[in-house]
PDB file of C-alpha atoms in Angstrom:
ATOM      1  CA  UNK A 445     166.325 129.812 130.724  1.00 46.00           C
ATOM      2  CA  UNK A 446     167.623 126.163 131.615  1.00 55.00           C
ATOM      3  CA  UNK A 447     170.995 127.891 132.796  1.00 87.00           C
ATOM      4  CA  UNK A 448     169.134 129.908 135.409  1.00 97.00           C
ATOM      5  CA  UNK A 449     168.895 128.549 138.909  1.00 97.00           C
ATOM      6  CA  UNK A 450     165.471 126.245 139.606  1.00 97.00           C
ATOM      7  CA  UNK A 451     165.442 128.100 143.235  1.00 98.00           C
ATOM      8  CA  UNK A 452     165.983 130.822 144.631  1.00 98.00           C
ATOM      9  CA  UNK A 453     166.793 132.420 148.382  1.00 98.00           C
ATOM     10  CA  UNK A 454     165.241 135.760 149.224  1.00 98.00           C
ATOM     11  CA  UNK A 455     166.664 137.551 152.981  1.00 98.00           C
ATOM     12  CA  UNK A 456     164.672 140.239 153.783  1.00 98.00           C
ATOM     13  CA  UNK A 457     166.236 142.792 155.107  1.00 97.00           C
ATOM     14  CA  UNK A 458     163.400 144.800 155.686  1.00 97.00           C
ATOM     15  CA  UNK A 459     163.017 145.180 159.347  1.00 98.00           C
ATOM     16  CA  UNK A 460     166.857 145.983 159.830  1.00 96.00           C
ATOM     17  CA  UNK A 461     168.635 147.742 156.550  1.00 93.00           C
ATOM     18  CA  UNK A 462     164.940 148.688 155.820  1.00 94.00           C
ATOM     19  CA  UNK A 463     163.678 150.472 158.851  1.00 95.00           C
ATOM     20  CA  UNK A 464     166.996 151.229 159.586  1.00 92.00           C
ATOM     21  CA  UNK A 465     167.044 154.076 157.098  1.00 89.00           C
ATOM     22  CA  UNK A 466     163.460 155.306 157.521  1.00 90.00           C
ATOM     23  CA  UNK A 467     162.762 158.282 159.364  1.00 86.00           C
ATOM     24  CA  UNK A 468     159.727 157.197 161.147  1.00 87.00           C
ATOM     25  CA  UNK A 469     160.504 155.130 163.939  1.00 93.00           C
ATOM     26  CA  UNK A 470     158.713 151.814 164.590  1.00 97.00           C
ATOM     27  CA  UNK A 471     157.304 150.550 167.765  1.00 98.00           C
ATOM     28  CA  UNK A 472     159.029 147.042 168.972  1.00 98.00           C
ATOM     29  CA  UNK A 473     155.442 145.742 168.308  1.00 98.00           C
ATOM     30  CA  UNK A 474     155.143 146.538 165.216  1.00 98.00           C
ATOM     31  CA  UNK A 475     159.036 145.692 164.066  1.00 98.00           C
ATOM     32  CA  UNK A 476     157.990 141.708 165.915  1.00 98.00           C
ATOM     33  CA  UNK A 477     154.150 141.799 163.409  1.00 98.00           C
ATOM     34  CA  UNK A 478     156.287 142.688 160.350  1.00 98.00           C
ATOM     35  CA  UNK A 479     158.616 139.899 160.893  1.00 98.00           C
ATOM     36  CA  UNK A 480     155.914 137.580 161.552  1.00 98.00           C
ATOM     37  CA  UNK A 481     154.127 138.381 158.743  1.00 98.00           C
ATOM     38  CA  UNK A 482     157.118 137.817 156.470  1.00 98.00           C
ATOM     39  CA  UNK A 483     157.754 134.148 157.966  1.00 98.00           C
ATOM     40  CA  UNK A 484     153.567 133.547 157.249  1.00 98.00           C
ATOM     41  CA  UNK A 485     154.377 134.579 153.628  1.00 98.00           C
ATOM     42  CA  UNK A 486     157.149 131.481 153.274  1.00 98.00           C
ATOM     43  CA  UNK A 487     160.488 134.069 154.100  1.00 98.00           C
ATOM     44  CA  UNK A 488     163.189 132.133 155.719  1.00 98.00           C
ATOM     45  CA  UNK A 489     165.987 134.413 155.935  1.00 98.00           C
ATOM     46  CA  UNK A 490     165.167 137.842 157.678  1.00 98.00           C
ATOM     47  CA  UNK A 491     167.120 140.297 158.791  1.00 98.00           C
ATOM     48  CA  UNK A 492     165.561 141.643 162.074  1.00 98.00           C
ATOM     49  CA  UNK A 493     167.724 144.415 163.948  1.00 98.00           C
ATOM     50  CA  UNK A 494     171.074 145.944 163.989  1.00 96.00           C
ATOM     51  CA  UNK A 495     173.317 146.074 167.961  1.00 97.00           C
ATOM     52  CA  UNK A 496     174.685 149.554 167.089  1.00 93.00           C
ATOM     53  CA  UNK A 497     174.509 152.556 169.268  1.00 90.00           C
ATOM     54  CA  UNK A 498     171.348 154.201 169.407  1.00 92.00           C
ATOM     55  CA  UNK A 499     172.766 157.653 169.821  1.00 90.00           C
ATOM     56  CA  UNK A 500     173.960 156.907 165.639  1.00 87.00           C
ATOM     57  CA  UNK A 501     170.889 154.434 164.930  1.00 91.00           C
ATOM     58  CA  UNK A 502     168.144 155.332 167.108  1.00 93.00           C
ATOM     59  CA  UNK A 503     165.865 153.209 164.948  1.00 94.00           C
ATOM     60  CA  UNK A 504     166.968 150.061 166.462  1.00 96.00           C
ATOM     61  CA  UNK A 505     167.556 151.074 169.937  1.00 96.00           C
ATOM     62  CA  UNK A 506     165.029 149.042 170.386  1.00 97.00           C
ATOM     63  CA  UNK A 507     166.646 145.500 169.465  1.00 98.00           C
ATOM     64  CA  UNK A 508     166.762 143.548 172.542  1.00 98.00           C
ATOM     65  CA  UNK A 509     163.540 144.018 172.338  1.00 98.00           C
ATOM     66  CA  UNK A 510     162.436 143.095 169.570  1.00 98.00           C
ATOM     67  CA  UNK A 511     164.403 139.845 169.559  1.00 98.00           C
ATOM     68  CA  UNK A 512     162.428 139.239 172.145  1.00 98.00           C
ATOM     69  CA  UNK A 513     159.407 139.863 170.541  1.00 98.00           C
ATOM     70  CA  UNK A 514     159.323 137.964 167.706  1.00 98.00           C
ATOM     71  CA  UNK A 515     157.963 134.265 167.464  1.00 97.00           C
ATOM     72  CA  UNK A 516     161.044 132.087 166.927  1.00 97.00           C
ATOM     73  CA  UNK A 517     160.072 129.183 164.298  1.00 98.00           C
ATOM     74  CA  UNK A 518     161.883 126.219 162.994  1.00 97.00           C
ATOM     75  CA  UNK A 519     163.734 126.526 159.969  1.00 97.00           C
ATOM     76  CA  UNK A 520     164.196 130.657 160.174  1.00 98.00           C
ATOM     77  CA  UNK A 521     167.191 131.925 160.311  1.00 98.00           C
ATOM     78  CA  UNK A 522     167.290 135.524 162.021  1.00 98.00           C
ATOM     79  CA  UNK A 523     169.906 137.416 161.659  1.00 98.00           C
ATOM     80  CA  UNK A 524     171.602 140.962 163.415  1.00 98.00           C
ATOM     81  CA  UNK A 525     173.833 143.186 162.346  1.00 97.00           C
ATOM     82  CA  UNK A 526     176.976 143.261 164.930  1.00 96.00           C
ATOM     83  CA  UNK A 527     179.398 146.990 163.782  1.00 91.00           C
ATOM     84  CA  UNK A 528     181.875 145.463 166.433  1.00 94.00           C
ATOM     85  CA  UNK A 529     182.474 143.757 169.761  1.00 96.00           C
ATOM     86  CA  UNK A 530     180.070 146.024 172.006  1.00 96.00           C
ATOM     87  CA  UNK A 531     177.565 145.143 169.672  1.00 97.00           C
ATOM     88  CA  UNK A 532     178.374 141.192 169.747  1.00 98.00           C
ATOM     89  CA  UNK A 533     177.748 140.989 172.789  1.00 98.00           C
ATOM     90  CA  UNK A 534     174.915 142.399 173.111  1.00 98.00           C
ATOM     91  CA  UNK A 535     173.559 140.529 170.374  1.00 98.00           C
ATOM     92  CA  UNK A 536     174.764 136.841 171.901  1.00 98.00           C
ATOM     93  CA  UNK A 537     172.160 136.302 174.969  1.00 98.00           C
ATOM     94  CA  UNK A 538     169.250 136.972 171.650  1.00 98.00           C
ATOM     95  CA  UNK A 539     170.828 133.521 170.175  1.00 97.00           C
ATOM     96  CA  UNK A 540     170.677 135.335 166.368  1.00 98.00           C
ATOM     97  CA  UNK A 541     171.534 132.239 164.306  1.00 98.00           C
ATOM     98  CA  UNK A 542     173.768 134.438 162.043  1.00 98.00           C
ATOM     99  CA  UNK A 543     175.463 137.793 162.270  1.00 98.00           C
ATOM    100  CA  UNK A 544     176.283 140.453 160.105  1.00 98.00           C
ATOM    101  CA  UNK A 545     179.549 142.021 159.722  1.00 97.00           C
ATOM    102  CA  UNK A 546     180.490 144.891 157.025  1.00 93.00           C
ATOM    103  CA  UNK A 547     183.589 146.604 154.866  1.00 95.00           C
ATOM    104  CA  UNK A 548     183.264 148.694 151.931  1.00 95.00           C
ATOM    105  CA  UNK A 549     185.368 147.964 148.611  1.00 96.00           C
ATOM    106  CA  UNK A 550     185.920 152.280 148.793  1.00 94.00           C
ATOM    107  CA  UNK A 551     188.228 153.535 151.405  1.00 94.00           C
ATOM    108  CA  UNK A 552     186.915 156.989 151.443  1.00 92.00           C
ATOM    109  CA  UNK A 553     183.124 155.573 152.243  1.00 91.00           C
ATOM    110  CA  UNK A 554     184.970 153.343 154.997  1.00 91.00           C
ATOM    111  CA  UNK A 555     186.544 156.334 156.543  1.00 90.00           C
ATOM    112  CA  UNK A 556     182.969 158.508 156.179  1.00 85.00           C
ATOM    113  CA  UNK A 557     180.907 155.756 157.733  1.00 81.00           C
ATOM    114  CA  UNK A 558     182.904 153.889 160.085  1.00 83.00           C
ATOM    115  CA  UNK A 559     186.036 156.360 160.753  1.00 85.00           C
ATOM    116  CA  UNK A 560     188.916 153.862 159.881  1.00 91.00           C
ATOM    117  CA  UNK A 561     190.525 152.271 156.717  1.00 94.00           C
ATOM    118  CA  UNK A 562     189.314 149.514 155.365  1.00 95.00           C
ATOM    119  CA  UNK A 563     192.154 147.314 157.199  1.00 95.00           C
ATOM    120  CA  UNK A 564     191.332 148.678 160.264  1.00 94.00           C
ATOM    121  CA  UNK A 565     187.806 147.886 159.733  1.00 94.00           C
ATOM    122  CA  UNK A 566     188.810 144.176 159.149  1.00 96.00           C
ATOM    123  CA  UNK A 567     190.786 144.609 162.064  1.00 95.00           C
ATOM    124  CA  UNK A 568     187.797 145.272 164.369  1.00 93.00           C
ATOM    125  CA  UNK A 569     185.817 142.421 162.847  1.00 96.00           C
ATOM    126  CA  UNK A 570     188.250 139.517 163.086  1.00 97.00           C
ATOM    127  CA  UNK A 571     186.822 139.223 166.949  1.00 97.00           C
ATOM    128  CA  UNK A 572     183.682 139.705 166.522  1.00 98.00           C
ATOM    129  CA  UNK A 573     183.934 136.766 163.777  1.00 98.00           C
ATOM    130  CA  UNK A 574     186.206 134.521 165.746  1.00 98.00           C
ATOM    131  CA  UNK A 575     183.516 134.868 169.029  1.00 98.00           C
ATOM    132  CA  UNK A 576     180.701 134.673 166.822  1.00 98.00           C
ATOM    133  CA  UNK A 577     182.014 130.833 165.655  1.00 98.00           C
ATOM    134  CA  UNK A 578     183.000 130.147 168.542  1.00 98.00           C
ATOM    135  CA  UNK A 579     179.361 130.648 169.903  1.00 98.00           C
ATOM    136  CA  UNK A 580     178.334 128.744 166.739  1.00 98.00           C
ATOM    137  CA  UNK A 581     176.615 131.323 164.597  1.00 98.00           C
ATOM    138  CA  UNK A 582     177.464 131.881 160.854  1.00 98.00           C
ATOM    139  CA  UNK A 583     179.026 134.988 160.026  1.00 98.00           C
ATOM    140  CA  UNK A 584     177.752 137.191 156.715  1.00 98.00           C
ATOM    141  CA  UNK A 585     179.827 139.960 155.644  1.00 98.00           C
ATOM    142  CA  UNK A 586     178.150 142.676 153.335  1.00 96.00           C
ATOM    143  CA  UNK A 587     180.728 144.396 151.125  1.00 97.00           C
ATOM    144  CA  UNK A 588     179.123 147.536 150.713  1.00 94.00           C
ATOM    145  CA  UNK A 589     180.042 149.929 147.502  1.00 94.00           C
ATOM    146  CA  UNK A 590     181.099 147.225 145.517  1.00 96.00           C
ATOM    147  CA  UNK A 591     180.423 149.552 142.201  1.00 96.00           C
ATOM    148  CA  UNK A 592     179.900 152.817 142.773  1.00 94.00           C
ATOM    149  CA  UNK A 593     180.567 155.120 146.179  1.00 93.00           C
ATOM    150  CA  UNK A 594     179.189 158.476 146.518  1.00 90.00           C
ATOM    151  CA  UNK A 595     182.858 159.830 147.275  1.00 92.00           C
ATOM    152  CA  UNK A 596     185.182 158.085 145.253  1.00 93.00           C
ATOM    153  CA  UNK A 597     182.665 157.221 141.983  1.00 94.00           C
ATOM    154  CA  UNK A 598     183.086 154.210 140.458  1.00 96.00           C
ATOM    155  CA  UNK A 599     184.924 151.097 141.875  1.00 97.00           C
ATOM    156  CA  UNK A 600     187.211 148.459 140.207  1.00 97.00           C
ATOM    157  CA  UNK A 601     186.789 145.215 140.185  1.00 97.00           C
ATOM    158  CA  UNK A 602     190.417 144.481 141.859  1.00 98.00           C
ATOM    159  CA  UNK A 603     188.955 147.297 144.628  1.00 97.00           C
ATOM    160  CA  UNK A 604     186.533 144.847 145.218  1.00 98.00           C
ATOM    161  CA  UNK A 605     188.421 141.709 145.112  1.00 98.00           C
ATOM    162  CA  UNK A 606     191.373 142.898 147.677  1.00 97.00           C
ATOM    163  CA  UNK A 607     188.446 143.011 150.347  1.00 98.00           C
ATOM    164  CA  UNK A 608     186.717 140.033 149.362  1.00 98.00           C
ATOM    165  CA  UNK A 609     190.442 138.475 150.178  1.00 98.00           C
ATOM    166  CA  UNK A 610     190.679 140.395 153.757  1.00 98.00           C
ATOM    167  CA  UNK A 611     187.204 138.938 154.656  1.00 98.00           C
ATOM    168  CA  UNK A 612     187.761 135.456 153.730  1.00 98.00           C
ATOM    169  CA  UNK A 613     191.130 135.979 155.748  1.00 98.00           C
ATOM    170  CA  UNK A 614     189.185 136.601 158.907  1.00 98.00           C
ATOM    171  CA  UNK A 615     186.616 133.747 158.155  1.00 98.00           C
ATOM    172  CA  UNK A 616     183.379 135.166 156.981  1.00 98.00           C
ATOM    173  CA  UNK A 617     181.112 132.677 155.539  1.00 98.00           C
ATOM    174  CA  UNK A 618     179.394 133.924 153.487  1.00 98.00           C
ATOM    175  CA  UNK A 619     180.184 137.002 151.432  1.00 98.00           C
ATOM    176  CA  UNK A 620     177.179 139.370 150.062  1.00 98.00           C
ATOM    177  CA  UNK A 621     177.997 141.598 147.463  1.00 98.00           C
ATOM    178  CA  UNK A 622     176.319 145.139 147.556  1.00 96.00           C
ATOM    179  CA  UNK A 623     175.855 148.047 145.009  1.00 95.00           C
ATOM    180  CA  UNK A 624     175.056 150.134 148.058  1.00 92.00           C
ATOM    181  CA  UNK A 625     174.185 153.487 145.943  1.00 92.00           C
ATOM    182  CA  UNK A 626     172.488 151.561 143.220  1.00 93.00           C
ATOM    183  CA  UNK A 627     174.717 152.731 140.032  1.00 94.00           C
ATOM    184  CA  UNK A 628     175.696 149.507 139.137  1.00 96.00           C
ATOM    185  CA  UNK A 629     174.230 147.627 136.037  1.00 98.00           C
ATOM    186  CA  UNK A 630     174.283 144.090 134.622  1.00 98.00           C
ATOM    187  CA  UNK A 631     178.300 143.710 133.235  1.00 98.00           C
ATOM    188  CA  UNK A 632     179.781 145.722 136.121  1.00 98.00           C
ATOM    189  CA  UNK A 633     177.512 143.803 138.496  1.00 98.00           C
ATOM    190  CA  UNK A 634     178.468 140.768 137.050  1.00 98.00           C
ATOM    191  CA  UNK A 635     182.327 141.571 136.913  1.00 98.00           C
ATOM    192  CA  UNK A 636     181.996 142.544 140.807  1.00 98.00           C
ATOM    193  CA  UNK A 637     180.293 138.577 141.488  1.00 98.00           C
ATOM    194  CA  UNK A 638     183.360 137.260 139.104  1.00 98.00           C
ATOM    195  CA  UNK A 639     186.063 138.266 141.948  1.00 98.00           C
ATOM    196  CA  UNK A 640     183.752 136.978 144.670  1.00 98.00           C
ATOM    197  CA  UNK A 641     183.207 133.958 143.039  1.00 98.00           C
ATOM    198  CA  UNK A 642     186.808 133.470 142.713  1.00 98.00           C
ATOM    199  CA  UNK A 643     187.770 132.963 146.738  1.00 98.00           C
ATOM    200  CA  UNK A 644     183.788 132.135 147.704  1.00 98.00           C
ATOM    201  CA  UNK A 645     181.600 129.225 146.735  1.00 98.00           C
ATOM    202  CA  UNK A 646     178.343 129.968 144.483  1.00 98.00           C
ATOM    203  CA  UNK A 647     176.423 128.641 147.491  1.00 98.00           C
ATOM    204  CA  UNK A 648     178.167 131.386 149.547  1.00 98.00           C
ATOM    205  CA  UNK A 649     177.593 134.448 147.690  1.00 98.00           C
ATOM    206  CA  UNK A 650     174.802 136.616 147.161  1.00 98.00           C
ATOM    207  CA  UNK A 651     173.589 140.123 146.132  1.00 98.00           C
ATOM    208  CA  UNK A 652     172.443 142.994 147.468  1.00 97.00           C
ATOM    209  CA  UNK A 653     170.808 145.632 144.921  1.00 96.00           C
ATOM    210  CA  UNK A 654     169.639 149.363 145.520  1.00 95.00           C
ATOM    211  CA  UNK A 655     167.209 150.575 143.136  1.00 94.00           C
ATOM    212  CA  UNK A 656     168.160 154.048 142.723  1.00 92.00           C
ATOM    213  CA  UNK A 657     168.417 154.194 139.088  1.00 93.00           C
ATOM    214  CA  UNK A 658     165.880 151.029 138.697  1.00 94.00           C
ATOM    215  CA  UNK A 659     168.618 149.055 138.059  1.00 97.00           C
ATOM    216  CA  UNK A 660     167.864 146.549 140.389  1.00 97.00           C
ATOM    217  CA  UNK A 661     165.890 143.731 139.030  1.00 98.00           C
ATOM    218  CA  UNK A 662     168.296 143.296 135.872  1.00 98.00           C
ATOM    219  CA  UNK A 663     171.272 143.725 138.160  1.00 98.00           C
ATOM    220  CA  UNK A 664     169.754 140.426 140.137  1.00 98.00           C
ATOM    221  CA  UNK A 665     169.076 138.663 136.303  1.00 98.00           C
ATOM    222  CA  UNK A 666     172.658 139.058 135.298  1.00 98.00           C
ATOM    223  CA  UNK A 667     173.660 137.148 138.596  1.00 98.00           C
ATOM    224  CA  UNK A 668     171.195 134.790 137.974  1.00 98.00           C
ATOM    225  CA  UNK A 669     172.893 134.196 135.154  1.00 97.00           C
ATOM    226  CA  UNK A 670     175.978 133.348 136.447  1.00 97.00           C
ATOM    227  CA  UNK A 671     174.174 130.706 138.856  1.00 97.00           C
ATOM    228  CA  UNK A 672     173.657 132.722 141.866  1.00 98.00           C
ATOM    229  CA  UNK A 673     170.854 132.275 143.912  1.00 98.00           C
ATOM    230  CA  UNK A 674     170.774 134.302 146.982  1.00 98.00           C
ATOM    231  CA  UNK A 675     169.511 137.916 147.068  1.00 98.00           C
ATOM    232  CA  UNK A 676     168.836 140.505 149.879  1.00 98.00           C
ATOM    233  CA  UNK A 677     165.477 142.223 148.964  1.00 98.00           C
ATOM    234  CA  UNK A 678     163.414 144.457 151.485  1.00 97.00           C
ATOM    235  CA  UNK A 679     159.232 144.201 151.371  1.00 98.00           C
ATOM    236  CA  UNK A 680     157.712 147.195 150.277  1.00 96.00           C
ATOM    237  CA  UNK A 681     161.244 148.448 148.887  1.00 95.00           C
ATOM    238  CA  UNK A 682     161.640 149.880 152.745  1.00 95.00           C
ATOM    239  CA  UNK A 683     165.053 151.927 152.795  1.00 88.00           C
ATOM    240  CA  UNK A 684     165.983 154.964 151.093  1.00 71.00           C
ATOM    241  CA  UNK A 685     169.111 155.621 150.211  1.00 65.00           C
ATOM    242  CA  UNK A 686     171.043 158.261 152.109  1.00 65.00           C
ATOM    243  CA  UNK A 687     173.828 159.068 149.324  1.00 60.00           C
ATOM    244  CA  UNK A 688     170.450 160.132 146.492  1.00 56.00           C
ATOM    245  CA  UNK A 689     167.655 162.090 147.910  1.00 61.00           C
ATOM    246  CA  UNK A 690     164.590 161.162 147.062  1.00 58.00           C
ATOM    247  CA  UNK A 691     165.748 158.347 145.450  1.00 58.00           C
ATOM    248  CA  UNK A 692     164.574 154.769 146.543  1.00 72.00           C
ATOM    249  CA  UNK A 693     166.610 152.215 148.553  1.00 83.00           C
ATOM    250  CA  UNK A 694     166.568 148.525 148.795  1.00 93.00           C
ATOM    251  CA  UNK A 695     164.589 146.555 145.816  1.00 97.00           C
ATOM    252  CA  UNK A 696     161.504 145.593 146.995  1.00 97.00           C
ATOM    253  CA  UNK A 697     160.798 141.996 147.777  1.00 98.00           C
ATOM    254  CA  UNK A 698     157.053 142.042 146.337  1.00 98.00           C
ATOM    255  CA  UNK A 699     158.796 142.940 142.745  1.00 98.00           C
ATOM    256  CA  UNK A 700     162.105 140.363 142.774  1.00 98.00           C
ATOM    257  CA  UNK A 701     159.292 137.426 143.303  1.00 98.00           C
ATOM    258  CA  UNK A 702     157.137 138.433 140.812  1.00 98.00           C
ATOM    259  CA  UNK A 703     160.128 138.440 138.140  1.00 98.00           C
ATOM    260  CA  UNK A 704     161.379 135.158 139.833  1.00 98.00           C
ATOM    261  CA  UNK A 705     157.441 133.375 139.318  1.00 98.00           C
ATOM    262  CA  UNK A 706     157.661 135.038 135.892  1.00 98.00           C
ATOM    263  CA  UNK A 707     160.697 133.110 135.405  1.00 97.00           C
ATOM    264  CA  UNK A 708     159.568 129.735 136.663  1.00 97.00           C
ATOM    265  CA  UNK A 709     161.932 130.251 139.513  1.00 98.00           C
ATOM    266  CA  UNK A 710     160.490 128.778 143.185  1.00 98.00           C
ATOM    267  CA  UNK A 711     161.197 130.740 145.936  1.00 98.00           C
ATOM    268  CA  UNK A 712     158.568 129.413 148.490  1.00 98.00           C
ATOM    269  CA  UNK A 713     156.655 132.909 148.704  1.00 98.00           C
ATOM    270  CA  UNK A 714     153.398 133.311 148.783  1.00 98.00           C
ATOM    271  CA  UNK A 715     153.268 136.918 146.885  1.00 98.00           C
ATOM    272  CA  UNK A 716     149.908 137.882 148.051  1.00 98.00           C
ATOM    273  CA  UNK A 717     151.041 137.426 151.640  1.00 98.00           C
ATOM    274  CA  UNK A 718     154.083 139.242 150.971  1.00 98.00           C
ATOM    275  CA  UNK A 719     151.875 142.098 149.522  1.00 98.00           C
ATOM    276  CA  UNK A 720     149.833 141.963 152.737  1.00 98.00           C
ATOM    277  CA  UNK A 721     153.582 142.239 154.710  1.00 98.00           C
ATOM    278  CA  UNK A 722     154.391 145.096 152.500  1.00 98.00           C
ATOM    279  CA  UNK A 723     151.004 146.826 152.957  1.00 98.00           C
ATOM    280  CA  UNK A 724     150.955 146.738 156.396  1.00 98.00           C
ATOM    281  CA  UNK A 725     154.220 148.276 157.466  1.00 98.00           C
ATOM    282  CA  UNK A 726     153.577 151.181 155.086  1.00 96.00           C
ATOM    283  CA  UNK A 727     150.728 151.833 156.727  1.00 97.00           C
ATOM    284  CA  UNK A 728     152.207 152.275 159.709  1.00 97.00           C
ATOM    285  CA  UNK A 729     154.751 154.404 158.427  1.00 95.00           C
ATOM    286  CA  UNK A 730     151.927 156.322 156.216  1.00 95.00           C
ATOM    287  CA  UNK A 731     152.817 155.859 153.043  1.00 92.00           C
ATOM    288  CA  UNK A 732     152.310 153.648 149.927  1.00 92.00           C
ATOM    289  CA  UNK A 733     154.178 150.951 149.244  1.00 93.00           C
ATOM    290  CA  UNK A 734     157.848 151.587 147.122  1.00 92.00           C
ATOM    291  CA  UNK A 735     157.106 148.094 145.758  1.00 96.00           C
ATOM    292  CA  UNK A 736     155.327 148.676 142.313  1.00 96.00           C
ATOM    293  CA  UNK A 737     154.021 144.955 142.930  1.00 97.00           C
ATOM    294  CA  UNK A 738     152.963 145.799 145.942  1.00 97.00           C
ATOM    295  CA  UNK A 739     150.980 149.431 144.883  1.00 97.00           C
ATOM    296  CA  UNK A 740     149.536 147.287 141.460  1.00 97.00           C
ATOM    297  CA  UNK A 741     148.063 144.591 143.461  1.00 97.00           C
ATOM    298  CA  UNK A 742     146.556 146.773 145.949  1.00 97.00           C
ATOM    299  CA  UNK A 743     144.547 148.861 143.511  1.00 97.00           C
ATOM    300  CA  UNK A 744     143.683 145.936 141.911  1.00 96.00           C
ATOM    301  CA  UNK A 745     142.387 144.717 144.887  1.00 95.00           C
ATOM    302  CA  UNK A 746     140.303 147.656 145.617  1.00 96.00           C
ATOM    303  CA  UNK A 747     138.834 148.011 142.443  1.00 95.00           C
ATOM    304  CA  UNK A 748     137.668 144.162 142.882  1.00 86.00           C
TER     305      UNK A 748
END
């Protein structure tokens, strides 16, 4: 235990990666409560739209909007998701204090989901990068399908490590690591975080974990393993994921803190607040909570 990290830093990604991939679409009021309520329940890093075309993501059509909606406190950083220029642009008169950039370590999901190689895909974000420091905002890149793709199947480690190299070539800051189907488990995980570790500092790389195959949570302890202490989670486990049906998405927020407090690891949360977060936006969307934190504490609630 006294090699794990004493703290830990949870983005939510909830209202963007999360919503993003829910059918039901949100209203800008209720997208600006649920990213209030996460900041009440001690999150600092959230992840609060995506500046991509609405006619491909009408679920965030709504983002200047909803950048202007939300209460803008101290100490937050709020972050967008920018696919390219266009979207850069659009994002700059919100003043995000980081953007998001991606690439995926397969070439065939690259050419599915963005229509271009990855080189051509790091093509198109060297700009948007460039602009973005030059307008003083950090840069994240997510390097999606860093284990498994739903085209190609699994994904070596030097796959992963030739566009860890291209990012860092066009100065992204911070590199996040993603098992974007949710195949991956704890030694493949942790040989994926080896080659990012290798160009990026510790402080500068994090994971992001589907649950699909409820991998998730040990996924996260084998990086915490190797030191790192920076995970994307999304509250109520909002997110499906498009490449499983039926399957669930992101890991849920509500069930990475509970195995962090279990561990003795801070992360500044308060869990019932995060509970509350999780509650509410299911509500809206009419449905229980994915977060089996989140549906436990509930009916224990009730039955109080």
């Amino acid at each position: 235990m006294s090699t794990l990290p004493s703290r830990v830093t949870l983005v939510d990604v909830g209202p963007r990666d999360g919503l993003q991939n829910e059918k039901e679409l949100v209203t800008t009021e209720h997208k600006a409560q649920l990213v209030e309520m996460l900041y009440l329940a001690g999150l600092r890093e959230i992840e609060v739209s995506s500046f991509v075309s609405p006619k491909w993501v009408p679920q965030m059509a709504d983002n200047l909007a909803v950048m202007a909606a939300i209460a803008r406190h101290p100490g937050v950083r709020y972050s967008v998701l920018t696919p390219n220029m266009k979207g850069l642009e659009a994002a700059l008169p919100t003043q995000p204090d980081e953007i998001v950039v991606f690439a995926a370590a397969s070439e065939a999901f690259s050419q599915k989901n963005i229509n271009c190689s990855i080189a051509e895909s790091i093509e198109r974000f060297a700009p948007v990068v460039e602009a973005a420091h030059a307008a003083g905002i950090k840069v994240r890149g997510a390097l999606s399908c860093a284990v498994g793709c739903p085209y190609e199947g699994d994904i070596s480690a030097d796959q992963v490590e030739r566009v860890v190299l291209l990012m860092k070539g066009i100065g992204v800051d911070h590199l996040g690591v993603a098992d974007t189907i949710g195949v991956g488990t704890p030694r493949r995980i942790q040989a994926a975080m080896e080659r990012a570790l290798k160009h990026y500092p510790l402080v500068e790389v994090s994971g992001h974990f589907h649950d699909t195959y409820g991998q998730a949570l040990s996924n996260i302890y084998a990086c915490l393993e190797m030191g790192i202490h920076t995970f994307d989670a999304s509250v109520a486990g909002l997110g499906g994921c498009p490449y499983a049906k039926g399957a669930t998405g992101n890991v849920a927020t509500e069930d990475v803190v509970f195995m962090l407090n279990g561990l003795g690891i801070e992360t500044g949360i308060d869990i019932d607040k995060l509970v509350d977060a999780g509650a509410f936006i299911s509500g809206v969307l009419g449905r229980p909570p994915v977060s089996r934190l989140g549906r436990a504490l509930l009916a224990k609630r009730a039955a109080a």
